[in-house]
Amino acid sequence: MTGIGAFRSPAARARFHAAYDRAFERLWPMPGEARDVPTSFGTTRVQRCGRVDGEPMVLLHGAGGSCLSWHRHVAALGARHPLVVVDTVGEPGRSVQAGPVRHGRDGARWLAQVLDGVGVSAAHLVGFSYGGWLALQLALHEPARVRTVALVDPAGFAAVRARFYLWLVASGCAALTPPSLRDRAAGWLRNATLRDADLVRLAVAAVAFRRRLPVPRPLTDDELRAVRTPVLALFAQHSAVHDARRVRARAAALLPVVRAEIVPHAGHALLMEHPELVTARILALASTSSPAAGQASHWS
């Protein structure tokens, strides 16, 4: 898919931005600085927060999301690292796309330009779902920019299942129901995001956004073997995106430096279901040092 992502009308954009600003005011847990970073793909909104010293950490949300997807993780991660929390260009958020992102290499170029714009030479990358695919693209194409990669039920290890799109439709319908029914649907669908009223309102407003980003093509065996950065891959046992056992086995077999784990009793919304576990695993990875270049081993 190529083209430029945008809202269907100025009124729809205004409604979304109002919902975004309300949600940000209610949910964002720490002070920081919002910055609009120019790139060749458009202006990218980032939130700078957390420590002023130490190794930076970049947080990348999933498809249809925004930086607010990380609101339950920012305080703990920011206590240990300077954070760059991104609204991905081409997604409903405060970024404004101006050029097409045609494939993974374009995604890596965009992310490298964002890092340049905030003065970060290299960082720990953390990506959820589609954001995990983008993190892998930067690790593949710009390895010097990446210290570690933490992936939370990521795309990129297998083709996205048709079941995922059914899950999205069902979750969208559930978002329109009264809170009591929505809470029950969150359990049926294994989608804890439905229990976060602010994010639900934001998702409803985001329906008016036309997304034009590429489908996350699975990395080939050779591409995965070329990712020498230490990787943490957390797969949800009941993910709608992929078969957790198969993608975990593929990650463990092909990534040279990896800890691949299946989180039991979790769905694709792992980020919202188990924030403490996810945060602890991310911090544990970032505290490790990379092995010597070219050394094949498993991080644990």
JSON list of N, CA, C and O in Angstrom, two decimals, residues 7 12-25 27-28 61 64-71 87 91-94 175-176 182 193 196-209:
[
{"chain": "A", "resi": 7, "resn": "PHE", "atom": "N", "xyz": [-6.58, 12.32, 7.55]},
{"chain": "A", "resi": 7, "resn": "PHE", "atom": "CA", "xyz": [-7.96, 12.29, 8.00]},
{"chain": "A", "resi": 7, "resn": "PHE", "atom": "C", "xyz": [-8.89, 12.60, 6.82]},
{"chain": "A", "resi": 7, "resn": "PHE", "atom": "O", "xyz": [-8.51, 13.28, 5.87]},
{"chain": "A", "resi": 12, "resn": "ALA", "atom": "N", "xyz": [-12.92, 15.91, 10.96]},
{"chain": "A", "resi": 12, "resn": "ALA", "atom": "CA", "xyz": [-12.51, 14.65, 11.57]},
{"chain": "A", "resi": 12, "resn": "ALA", "atom": "C", "xyz": [-11.15, 14.80, 12.24]},
{"chain": "A", "resi": 12, "resn": "ALA", "atom": "O", "xyz": [-10.92, 14.25, 13.33]},
{"chain": "A", "resi": 13, "resn": "ARG", "atom": "N", "xyz": [-10.25, 15.52, 11.61]},
{"chain": "A", "resi": 13, "resn": "ARG", "atom": "CA", "xyz": [-8.94, 15.76, 12.21]},
{"chain": "A", "resi": 13, "resn": "ARG", "atom": "C", "xyz": [-9.08, 16.54, 13.51]},
{"chain": "A", "resi": 13, "resn": "ARG", "atom": "O", "xyz": [-8.44, 16.21, 14.52]},
{"chain": "A", "resi": 14, "resn": "ALA", "atom": "N", "xyz": [-9.94, 17.55, 13.53]},
{"chain": "A", "resi": 14, "resn": "ALA", "atom": "CA", "xyz": [-10.13, 18.35, 14.73]},
{"chain": "A", "resi": 14, "resn": "ALA", "atom": "C", "xyz": [-10.72, 17.52, 15.87]},
{"chain": "A", "resi": 14, "resn": "ALA", "atom": "O", "xyz": [-10.31, 17.65, 17.03]},
{"chain": "A", "resi": 15, "resn": "ARG", "atom": "N", "xyz": [-11.68, 16.63, 15.53]},
{"chain": "A", "resi": 15, "resn": "ARG", "atom": "CA", "xyz": [-12.26, 15.77, 16.57]},
{"chain": "A", "resi": 15, "resn": "ARG", "atom": "C", "xyz": [-11.22, 14.83, 17.15]},
{"chain": "A", "resi": 15, "resn": "ARG", "atom": "O", "xyz": [-11.15, 14.62, 18.36]},
{"chain": "A", "resi": 16, "resn": "PHE", "atom": "N", "xyz": [-10.39, 14.26, 16.27]},
{"chain": "A", "resi": 16, "resn": "PHE", "atom": "CA", "xyz": [-9.36, 13.36, 16.77]},
{"chain": "A", "resi": 16, "resn": "PHE", "atom": "C", "xyz": [-8.36, 14.11, 17.64]},
{"chain": "A", "resi": 16, "resn": "PHE", "atom": "O", "xyz": [-7.97, 13.63, 18.72]},
{"chain": "A", "resi": 17, "resn": "HIS", "atom": "N", "xyz": [-7.90, 15.25, 17.19]},
{"chain": "A", "resi": 17, "resn": "HIS", "atom": "CA", "xyz": [-6.90, 16.00, 17.97]},
{"chain": "A", "resi": 17, "resn": "HIS", "atom": "C", "xyz": [-7.46, 16.41, 19.33]},
{"chain": "A", "resi": 17, "resn": "HIS", "atom": "O", "xyz": [-6.72, 16.41, 20.33]},
{"chain": "A", "resi": 18, "resn": "ALA", "atom": "N", "xyz": [-8.74, 16.74, 19.40]},
{"chain": "A", "resi": 18, "resn": "ALA", "atom": "CA", "xyz": [-9.35, 17.07, 20.69]},
{"chain": "A", "resi": 18, "resn": "ALA", "atom": "C", "xyz": [-9.34, 15.86, 21.61]},
{"chain": "A", "resi": 18, "resn": "ALA", "atom": "O", "xyz": [-9.01, 15.97, 22.81]},
{"chain": "A", "resi": 19, "resn": "ALA", "atom": "N", "xyz": [-9.69, 14.68, 21.06]},
{"chain": "A", "resi": 19, "resn": "ALA", "atom": "CA", "xyz": [-9.67, 13.45, 21.87]},
{"chain": "A", "resi": 19, "resn": "ALA", "atom": "C", "xyz": [-8.23, 13.10, 22.28]},
{"chain": "A", "resi": 19, "resn": "ALA", "atom": "O", "xyz": [-7.99, 12.67, 23.41]},
{"chain": "A", "resi": 20, "resn": "TYR", "atom": "N", "xyz": [-7.29, 13.29, 21.38]},
{"chain": "A", "resi": 20, "resn": "TYR", "atom": "CA", "xyz": [-5.88, 13.01, 21.66]},
{"chain": "A", "resi": 20, "resn": "TYR", "atom": "C", "xyz": [-5.39, 13.90, 22.80]},
{"chain": "A", "resi": 20, "resn": "TYR", "atom": "O", "xyz": [-4.75, 13.42, 23.76]},
{"chain": "A", "resi": 21, "resn": "ASP", "atom": "N", "xyz": [-5.68, 15.19, 22.71]},
{"chain": "A", "resi": 21, "resn": "ASP", "atom": "CA", "xyz": [-5.19, 16.13, 23.73]},
{"chain": "A", "resi": 21, "resn": "ASP", "atom": "C", "xyz": [-5.82, 15.83, 25.09]},
{"chain": "A", "resi": 21, "resn": "ASP", "atom": "O", "xyz": [-5.13, 15.91, 26.13]},
{"chain": "A", "resi": 22, "resn": "ARG", "atom": "N", "xyz": [-7.10, 15.49, 25.10]},
{"chain": "A", "resi": 22, "resn": "ARG", "atom": "CA", "xyz": [-7.74, 15.13, 26.38]},
{"chain": "A", "resi": 22, "resn": "ARG", "atom": "C", "xyz": [-7.11, 13.87, 26.96]},
{"chain": "A", "resi": 22, "resn": "ARG", "atom": "O", "xyz": [-6.83, 13.81, 28.17]},
{"chain": "A", "resi": 23, "resn": "ALA", "atom": "N", "xyz": [-6.90, 12.87, 26.12]},
{"chain": "A", "resi": 23, "resn": "ALA", "atom": "CA", "xyz": [-6.30, 11.63, 26.60]},
{"chain": "A", "resi": 23, "resn": "ALA", "atom": "C", "xyz": [-4.88, 11.86, 27.10]},
{"chain": "A", "resi": 23, "resn": "ALA", "atom": "O", "xyz": [-4.48, 11.32, 28.13]},
{"chain": "A", "resi": 24, "resn": "PHE", "atom": "N", "xyz": [-4.12, 12.66, 26.38]},
{"chain": "A", "resi": 24, "resn": "PHE", "atom": "CA", "xyz": [-2.75, 12.93, 26.80]},
{"chain": "A", "resi": 24, "resn": "PHE", "atom": "C", "xyz": [-2.72, 13.62, 28.16]},
{"chain": "A", "resi": 24, "resn": "PHE", "atom": "O", "xyz": [-1.94, 13.25, 29.05]},
{"chain": "A", "resi": 25, "resn": "GLU", "atom": "N", "xyz": [-3.60, 14.59, 28.35]},
{"chain": "A", "resi": 25, "resn": "GLU", "atom": "CA", "xyz": [-3.64, 15.31, 29.63]},
{"chain": "A", "resi": 25, "resn": "GLU", "atom": "C", "xyz": [-4.00, 14.38, 30.78]},
{"chain": "A", "resi": 25, "resn": "GLU", "atom": "O", "xyz": [-3.47, 14.50, 31.88]},
{"chain": "A", "resi": 27, "resn": "LEU", "atom": "N", "xyz": [-3.67, 10.90, 30.80]},
{"chain": "A", "resi": 27, "resn": "LEU", "atom": "CA", "xyz": [-2.93, 9.65, 30.91]},
{"chain": "A", "resi": 27, "resn": "LEU", "atom": "C", "xyz": [-1.42, 9.81, 31.05]},
{"chain": "A", "resi": 27, "resn": "LEU", "atom": "O", "xyz": [-0.77, 8.95, 31.65]},
{"chain": "A", "resi": 28, "resn": "TRP", "atom": "N", "xyz": [-0.85, 10.87, 30.47]},
{"chain": "A", "resi": 28, "resn": "TRP", "atom": "CA", "xyz": [0.62, 10.93, 30.42]},
{"chain": "A", "resi": 28, "resn": "TRP", "atom": "C", "xyz": [1.17, 11.14, 31.83]},
{"chain": "A", "resi": 28, "resn": "TRP", "atom": "O", "xyz": [0.80, 12.09, 32.51]},
{"chain": "A", "resi": 61, "resn": "HIS", "atom": "N", "xyz": [4.78, 2.49, 18.77]},
{"chain": "A", "resi": 61, "resn": "HIS", "atom": "CA", "xyz": [3.47, 1.88, 19.00]},
{"chain": "A", "resi": 61, "resn": "HIS", "atom": "C", "xyz": [3.05, 1.01, 17.82]},
{"chain": "A", "resi": 61, "resn": "HIS", "atom": "O", "xyz": [3.72, 0.91, 16.80]},
{"chain": "A", "resi": 64, "resn": "GLY", "atom": "N", "xyz": [-2.44, 1.94, 14.01]},
{"chain": "A", "resi": 64, "resn": "GLY", "atom": "CA", "xyz": [-3.64, 2.62, 14.49]},
{"chain": "A", "resi": 64, "resn": "GLY", "atom": "C", "xyz": [-3.48, 3.26, 15.84]},
{"chain": "A", "resi": 64, "resn": "GLY", "atom": "O", "xyz": [-4.42, 3.87, 16.36]},
{"chain": "A", "resi": 65, "resn": "GLY", "atom": "N", "xyz": [-2.29, 3.17, 16.44]},
{"chain": "A", "resi": 65, "resn": "GLY", "atom": "CA", "xyz": [-2.07, 3.72, 17.77]},
{"chain": "A", "resi": 65, "resn": "GLY", "atom": "C", "xyz": [-1.30, 5.03, 17.74]},
{"chain": "A", "resi": 65, "resn": "GLY", "atom": "O", "xyz": [-1.13, 5.67, 16.69]},
{"chain": "A", "resi": 66, "resn": "SER", "atom": "N", "xyz": [-0.81, 5.41, 18.90]},
{"chain": "A", "resi": 66, "resn": "SER", "atom": "CA", "xyz": [-0.04, 6.64, 19.06]},
{"chain": "A", "resi": 66, "resn": "SER", "atom": "C", "xyz": [0.87, 6.47, 20.26]},
{"chain": "A", "resi": 66, "resn": "SER", "atom": "O", "xyz": [0.89, 5.40, 20.90]},
{"chain": "A", "resi": 67, "resn": "CYS", "atom": "N", "xyz": [1.61, 7.51, 20.60]},
{"chain": "A", "resi": 67, "resn": "CYS", "atom": "CA", "xyz": [2.49, 7.44, 21.77]},
{"chain": "A", "resi": 67, "resn": "CYS", "atom": "C", "xyz": [1.73, 7.08, 23.04]},
{"chain": "A", "resi": 67, "resn": "CYS", "atom": "O", "xyz": [2.29, 6.50, 23.97]},
{"chain": "A", "resi": 68, "resn": "LEU", "atom": "N", "xyz": [0.43, 7.37, 23.08]},
{"chain": "A", "resi": 68, "resn": "LEU", "atom": "CA", "xyz": [-0.36, 7.11, 24.28]},
{"chain": "A", "resi": 68, "resn": "LEU", "atom": "C", "xyz": [-0.51, 5.62, 24.57]},
{"chain": "A", "resi": 68, "resn": "LEU", "atom": "O", "xyz": [-0.87, 5.25, 25.69]},
{"chain": "A", "resi": 69, "resn": "SER", "atom": "N", "xyz": [-0.21, 4.77, 23.60]},
{"chain": "A", "resi": 69, "resn": "SER", "atom": "CA", "xyz": [-0.22, 3.33, 23.86]},
{"chain": "A", "resi": 69, "resn": "SER", "atom": "C", "xyz": [0.75, 2.95, 24.97]},
{"chain": "A", "resi": 69, "resn": "SER", "atom": "O", "xyz": [0.58, 1.90, 25.62]},
{"chain": "A", "resi": 70, "resn": "TRP", "atom": "N", "xyz": [1.75, 3.80, 25.22]},
{"chain": "A", "resi": 70, "resn": "TRP", "atom": "CA", "xyz": [2.80, 3.49, 26.20]},
{"chain": "A", "resi": 70, "resn": "TRP", "atom": "C", "xyz": [2.57, 4.14, 27.56]},
{"chain": "A", "resi": 70, "resn": "TRP", "atom": "O", "xyz": [3.47, 4.12, 28.41]},
{"chain": "A", "resi": 71, "resn": "HIS", "atom": "N", "xyz": [1.39, 4.69, 27.80]},
{"chain": "A", "resi": 71, "resn": "HIS", "atom": "CA", "xyz": [1.22, 5.50, 29.01]},
{"chain": "A", "resi": 71, "resn": "HIS", "atom": "C", "xyz": [1.43, 4.70, 30.29]},
{"chain": "A", "resi": 71, "resn": "HIS", "atom": "O", "xyz": [1.82, 5.25, 31.32]},
{"chain": "A", "resi": 87, "resn": "ASP", "atom": "N", "xyz": [5.00, 9.26, 17.77]},
{"chain": "A", "resi": 87, "resn": "ASP", "atom": "CA", "xyz": [3.78, 9.07, 16.97]},
{"chain": "A", "resi": 87, "resn": "ASP", "atom": "C", "xyz": [4.25, 8.73, 15.55]},
{"chain": "A", "resi": 87, "resn": "ASP", "atom": "O", "xyz": [4.74, 9.60, 14.82]},
{"chain": "A", "resi": 91, "resn": "GLU", "atom": "N", "xyz": [0.27, 7.24, 10.82]},
{"chain": "A", "resi": 91, "resn": "GLU", "atom": "CA", "xyz": [-0.73, 6.69, 11.75]},
{"chain": "A", "resi": 91, "resn": "GLU", "atom": "C", "xyz": [-1.55, 7.84, 12.32]},
{"chain": "A", "resi": 91, "resn": "GLU", "atom": "O", "xyz": [-1.11, 9.00, 12.32]},
{"chain": "A", "resi": 92, "resn": "PRO", "atom": "N", "xyz": [-2.76, 7.56, 12.83]},
{"chain": "A", "resi": 92, "resn": "PRO", "atom": "CA", "xyz": [-3.53, 8.62, 13.47]},
{"chain": "A", "resi": 92, "resn": "PRO", "atom": "C", "xyz": [-2.84, 9.07, 14.75]},
{"chain": "A", "resi": 92, "resn": "PRO", "atom": "O", "xyz": [-2.67, 8.30, 15.69]},
{"chain": "A", "resi": 93, "resn": "GLY", "atom": "N", "xyz": [-2.40, 10.28, 14.77]},
{"chain": "A", "resi": 93, "resn": "GLY", "atom": "CA", "xyz": [-1.68, 10.84, 15.91]},
{"chain": "A", "resi": 93, "resn": "GLY", "atom": "C", "xyz": [-1.41, 12.30, 15.61]},
{"chain": "A", "resi": 93, "resn": "GLY", "atom": "O", "xyz": [-2.15, 12.94, 14.86]},
{"chain": "A", "resi": 94, "resn": "ARG", "atom": "N", "xyz": [-0.34, 12.82, 16.17]},
{"chain": "A", "resi": 94, "resn": "ARG", "atom": "CA", "xyz": [0.01, 14.21, 15.93]},
{"chain": "A", "resi": 94, "resn": "ARG", "atom": "C", "xyz": [1.08, 14.39, 14.86]},
{"chain": "A", "resi": 94, "resn": "ARG", "atom": "O", "xyz": [1.51, 15.51, 14.58]},
{"chain": "A", "resi": 175, "resn": "ALA", "atom": "N", "xyz": [-15.90, -1.41, 20.88]},
{"chain": "A", "resi": 175, "resn": "ALA", "atom": "CA", "xyz": [-15.58, -0.06, 21.38]},
{"chain": "A", "resi": 175, "resn": "ALA", "atom": "C", "xyz": [-16.80, 0.85, 21.39]},
{"chain": "A", "resi": 175, "resn": "ALA", "atom": "O", "xyz": [-16.82, 1.85, 22.13]},
{"chain": "A", "resi": 176, "resn": "LEU", "atom": "N", "xyz": [-17.81, 0.51, 20.60]},
{"chain": "A", "resi": 176, "resn": "LEU", "atom": "CA", "xyz": [-19.01, 1.36, 20.51]},
{"chain": "A", "resi": 176, "resn": "LEU", "atom": "C", "xyz": [-20.09, 0.95, 21.50]},
{"chain": "A", "resi": 176, "resn": "LEU", "atom": "O", "xyz": [-21.15, 1.58, 21.53]},
{"chain": "A", "resi": 182, "resn": "ARG", "atom": "N", "xyz": [-18.57, -3.59, 27.09]},
{"chain": "A", "resi": 182, "resn": "ARG", "atom": "CA", "xyz": [-17.21, -3.46, 26.56]},
{"chain": "A", "resi": 182, "resn": "ARG", "atom": "C", "xyz": [-16.22, -4.19, 27.46]},
{"chain": "A", "resi": 182, "resn": "ARG", "atom": "O", "xyz": [-15.27, -4.81, 26.97]},
{"chain": "A", "resi": 193, "resn": "THR", "atom": "N", "xyz": [-7.19, -3.27, 25.88]},
{"chain": "A", "resi": 193, "resn": "THR", "atom": "CA", "xyz": [-7.32, -1.86, 25.51]},
{"chain": "A", "resi": 193, "resn": "THR", "atom": "C", "xyz": [-8.77, -1.39, 25.63]},
{"chain": "A", "resi": 193, "resn": "THR", "atom": "O", "xyz": [-9.02, -0.22, 25.91]},
{"chain": "A", "resi": 196, "resn": "ASP", "atom": "N", "xyz": [-9.70, 0.62, 28.69]},
{"chain": "A", "resi": 196, "resn": "ASP", "atom": "CA", "xyz": [-9.11, 1.95, 28.87]},
{"chain": "A", "resi": 196, "resn": "ASP", "atom": "C", "xyz": [-9.99, 2.95, 28.12]},
{"chain": "A", "resi": 196, "resn": "ASP", "atom": "O", "xyz": [-9.90, 3.10, 26.91]},
{"chain": "A", "resi": 197, "resn": "ALA", "atom": "N", "xyz": [-10.87, 3.64, 28.85]},
{"chain": "A", "resi": 197, "resn": "ALA", "atom": "CA", "xyz": [-11.88, 4.49, 28.22]},
{"chain": "A", "resi": 197, "resn": "ALA", "atom": "C", "xyz": [-11.27, 5.58, 27.36]},
{"chain": "A", "resi": 197, "resn": "ALA", "atom": "O", "xyz": [-11.80, 5.91, 26.29]},
{"chain": "A", "resi": 198, "resn": "ASP", "atom": "N", "xyz": [-10.16, 6.15, 27.79]},
{"chain": "A", "resi": 198, "resn": "ASP", "atom": "CA", "xyz": [-9.54, 7.23, 27.01]},
{"chain": "A", "resi": 198, "resn": "ASP", "atom": "C", "xyz": [-9.00, 6.71, 25.69]},
{"chain": "A", "resi": 198, "resn": "ASP", "atom": "O", "xyz": [-9.17, 7.36, 24.64]},
{"chain": "A", "resi": 199, "resn": "LEU", "atom": "N", "xyz": [-8.37, 5.55, 25.70]},
{"chain": "A", "resi": 199, "resn": "LEU", "atom": "CA", "xyz": [-7.86, 4.99, 24.45]},
{"chain": "A", "resi": 199, "resn": "LEU", "atom": "C", "xyz": [-8.99, 4.52, 23.55]},
{"chain": "A", "resi": 199, "resn": "LEU", "atom": "O", "xyz": [-8.86, 4.56, 22.32]},
{"chain": "A", "resi": 200, "resn": "VAL", "atom": "N", "xyz": [-10.09, 4.07, 24.14]},
{"chain": "A", "resi": 200, "resn": "VAL", "atom": "CA", "xyz": [-11.25, 3.68, 23.34]},
{"chain": "A", "resi": 200, "resn": "VAL", "atom": "C", "xyz": [-11.80, 4.88, 22.60]},
{"chain": "A", "resi": 200, "resn": "VAL", "atom": "O", "xyz": [-12.11, 4.82, 21.39]},
{"chain": "A", "resi": 201, "resn": "ARG", "atom": "N", "xyz": [-11.96, 6.01, 23.30]},
{"chain": "A", "resi": 201, "resn": "ARG", "atom": "CA", "xyz": [-12.46, 7.22, 22.63]},
{"chain": "A", "resi": 201, "resn": "ARG", "atom": "C", "xyz": [-11.52, 7.66, 21.52]},
{"chain": "A", "resi": 201, "resn": "ARG", "atom": "O", "xyz": [-11.97, 8.10, 20.45]},
{"chain": "A", "resi": 202, "resn": "LEU", "atom": "N", "xyz": [-10.24, 7.51, 21.74]},
{"chain": "A", "resi": 202, "resn": "LEU", "atom": "CA", "xyz": [-9.26, 7.88, 20.72]},
{"chain": "A", "resi": 202, "resn": "LEU", "atom": "C", "xyz": [-9.36, 6.95, 19.51]},
{"chain": "A", "resi": 202, "resn": "LEU", "atom": "O", "xyz": [-9.30, 7.40, 18.36]},
{"chain": "A", "resi": 203, "resn": "ALA", "atom": "N", "xyz": [-9.55, 5.65, 19.77]},
{"chain": "A", "resi": 203, "resn": "ALA", "atom": "CA", "xyz": [-9.67, 4.69, 18.67]},
{"chain": "A", "resi": 203, "resn": "ALA", "atom": "C", "xyz": [-10.92, 4.96, 17.84]},
{"chain": "A", "resi": 203, "resn": "ALA", "atom": "O", "xyz": [-10.90, 4.83, 16.61]},
{"chain": "A", "resi": 204, "resn": "VAL", "atom": "N", "xyz": [-12.01, 5.33, 18.49]},
{"chain": "A", "resi": 204, "resn": "VAL", "atom": "CA", "xyz": [-13.24, 5.63, 17.76]},
{"chain": "A", "resi": 204, "resn": "VAL", "atom": "C", "xyz": [-13.02, 6.85, 16.86]},
{"chain": "A", "resi": 204, "resn": "VAL", "atom": "O", "xyz": [-13.42, 6.86, 15.69]},
{"chain": "A", "resi": 205, "resn": "ALA", "atom": "N", "xyz": [-12.35, 7.87, 17.38]},
{"chain": "A", "resi": 205, "resn": "ALA", "atom": "CA", "xyz": [-12.07, 9.07, 16.57]},
{"chain": "A", "resi": 205, "resn": "ALA", "atom": "C", "xyz": [-11.11, 8.76, 15.43]},
{"chain": "A", "resi": 205, "resn": "ALA", "atom": "O", "xyz": [-11.16, 9.39, 14.37]},
{"chain": "A", "resi": 206, "resn": "ALA", "atom": "N", "xyz": [-10.24, 7.76, 15.62]},
{"chain": "A", "resi": 206, "resn": "ALA", "atom": "CA", "xyz": [-9.24, 7.42, 14.60]},
{"chain": "A", "resi": 206, "resn": "ALA", "atom": "C", "xyz": [-9.84, 6.68, 13.41]},
{"chain": "A", "resi": 206, "resn": "ALA", "atom": "O", "xyz": [-9.16, 6.52, 12.38]},
{"chain": "A", "resi": 207, "resn": "VAL", "atom": "N", "xyz": [-11.08, 6.24, 13.51]},
{"chain": "A", "resi": 207, "resn": "VAL", "atom": "CA", "xyz": [-11.73, 5.55, 12.39]},
{"chain": "A", "resi": 207, "resn": "VAL", "atom": "C", "xyz": [-11.76, 6.45, 11.15]},
{"chain": "A", "resi": 207, "resn": "VAL", "atom": "O", "xyz": [-11.75, 5.97, 10.01]},
{"chain": "A", "resi": 208, "resn": "ALA", "atom": "N", "xyz": [-11.76, 7.76, 11.36]},
{"chain": "A", "resi": 208, "resn": "ALA", "atom": "CA", "xyz": [-11.82, 8.70, 10.24]},
{"chain": "A", "resi": 208, "resn": "ALA", "atom": "C", "xyz": [-10.46, 8.94, 9.59]},
{"chain": "A", "resi": 208, "resn": "ALA", "atom": "O", "xyz": [-10.33, 9.82, 8.74]},
{"chain": "A", "resi": 209, "resn": "PHE", "atom": "N", "xyz": [-9.46, 8.15, 9.97]},
{"chain": "A", "resi": 209, "resn": "PHE", "atom": "CA", "xyz": [-8.12, 8.31, 9.39]},
{"chain": "A", "resi": 209, "resn": "PHE", "atom": "C", "xyz": [-7.91, 7.25, 8.31]},
{"chain": "A", "resi": 209, "resn": "PHE", "atom": "O", "xyz": [-8.17, 6.06, 8.53]}
]
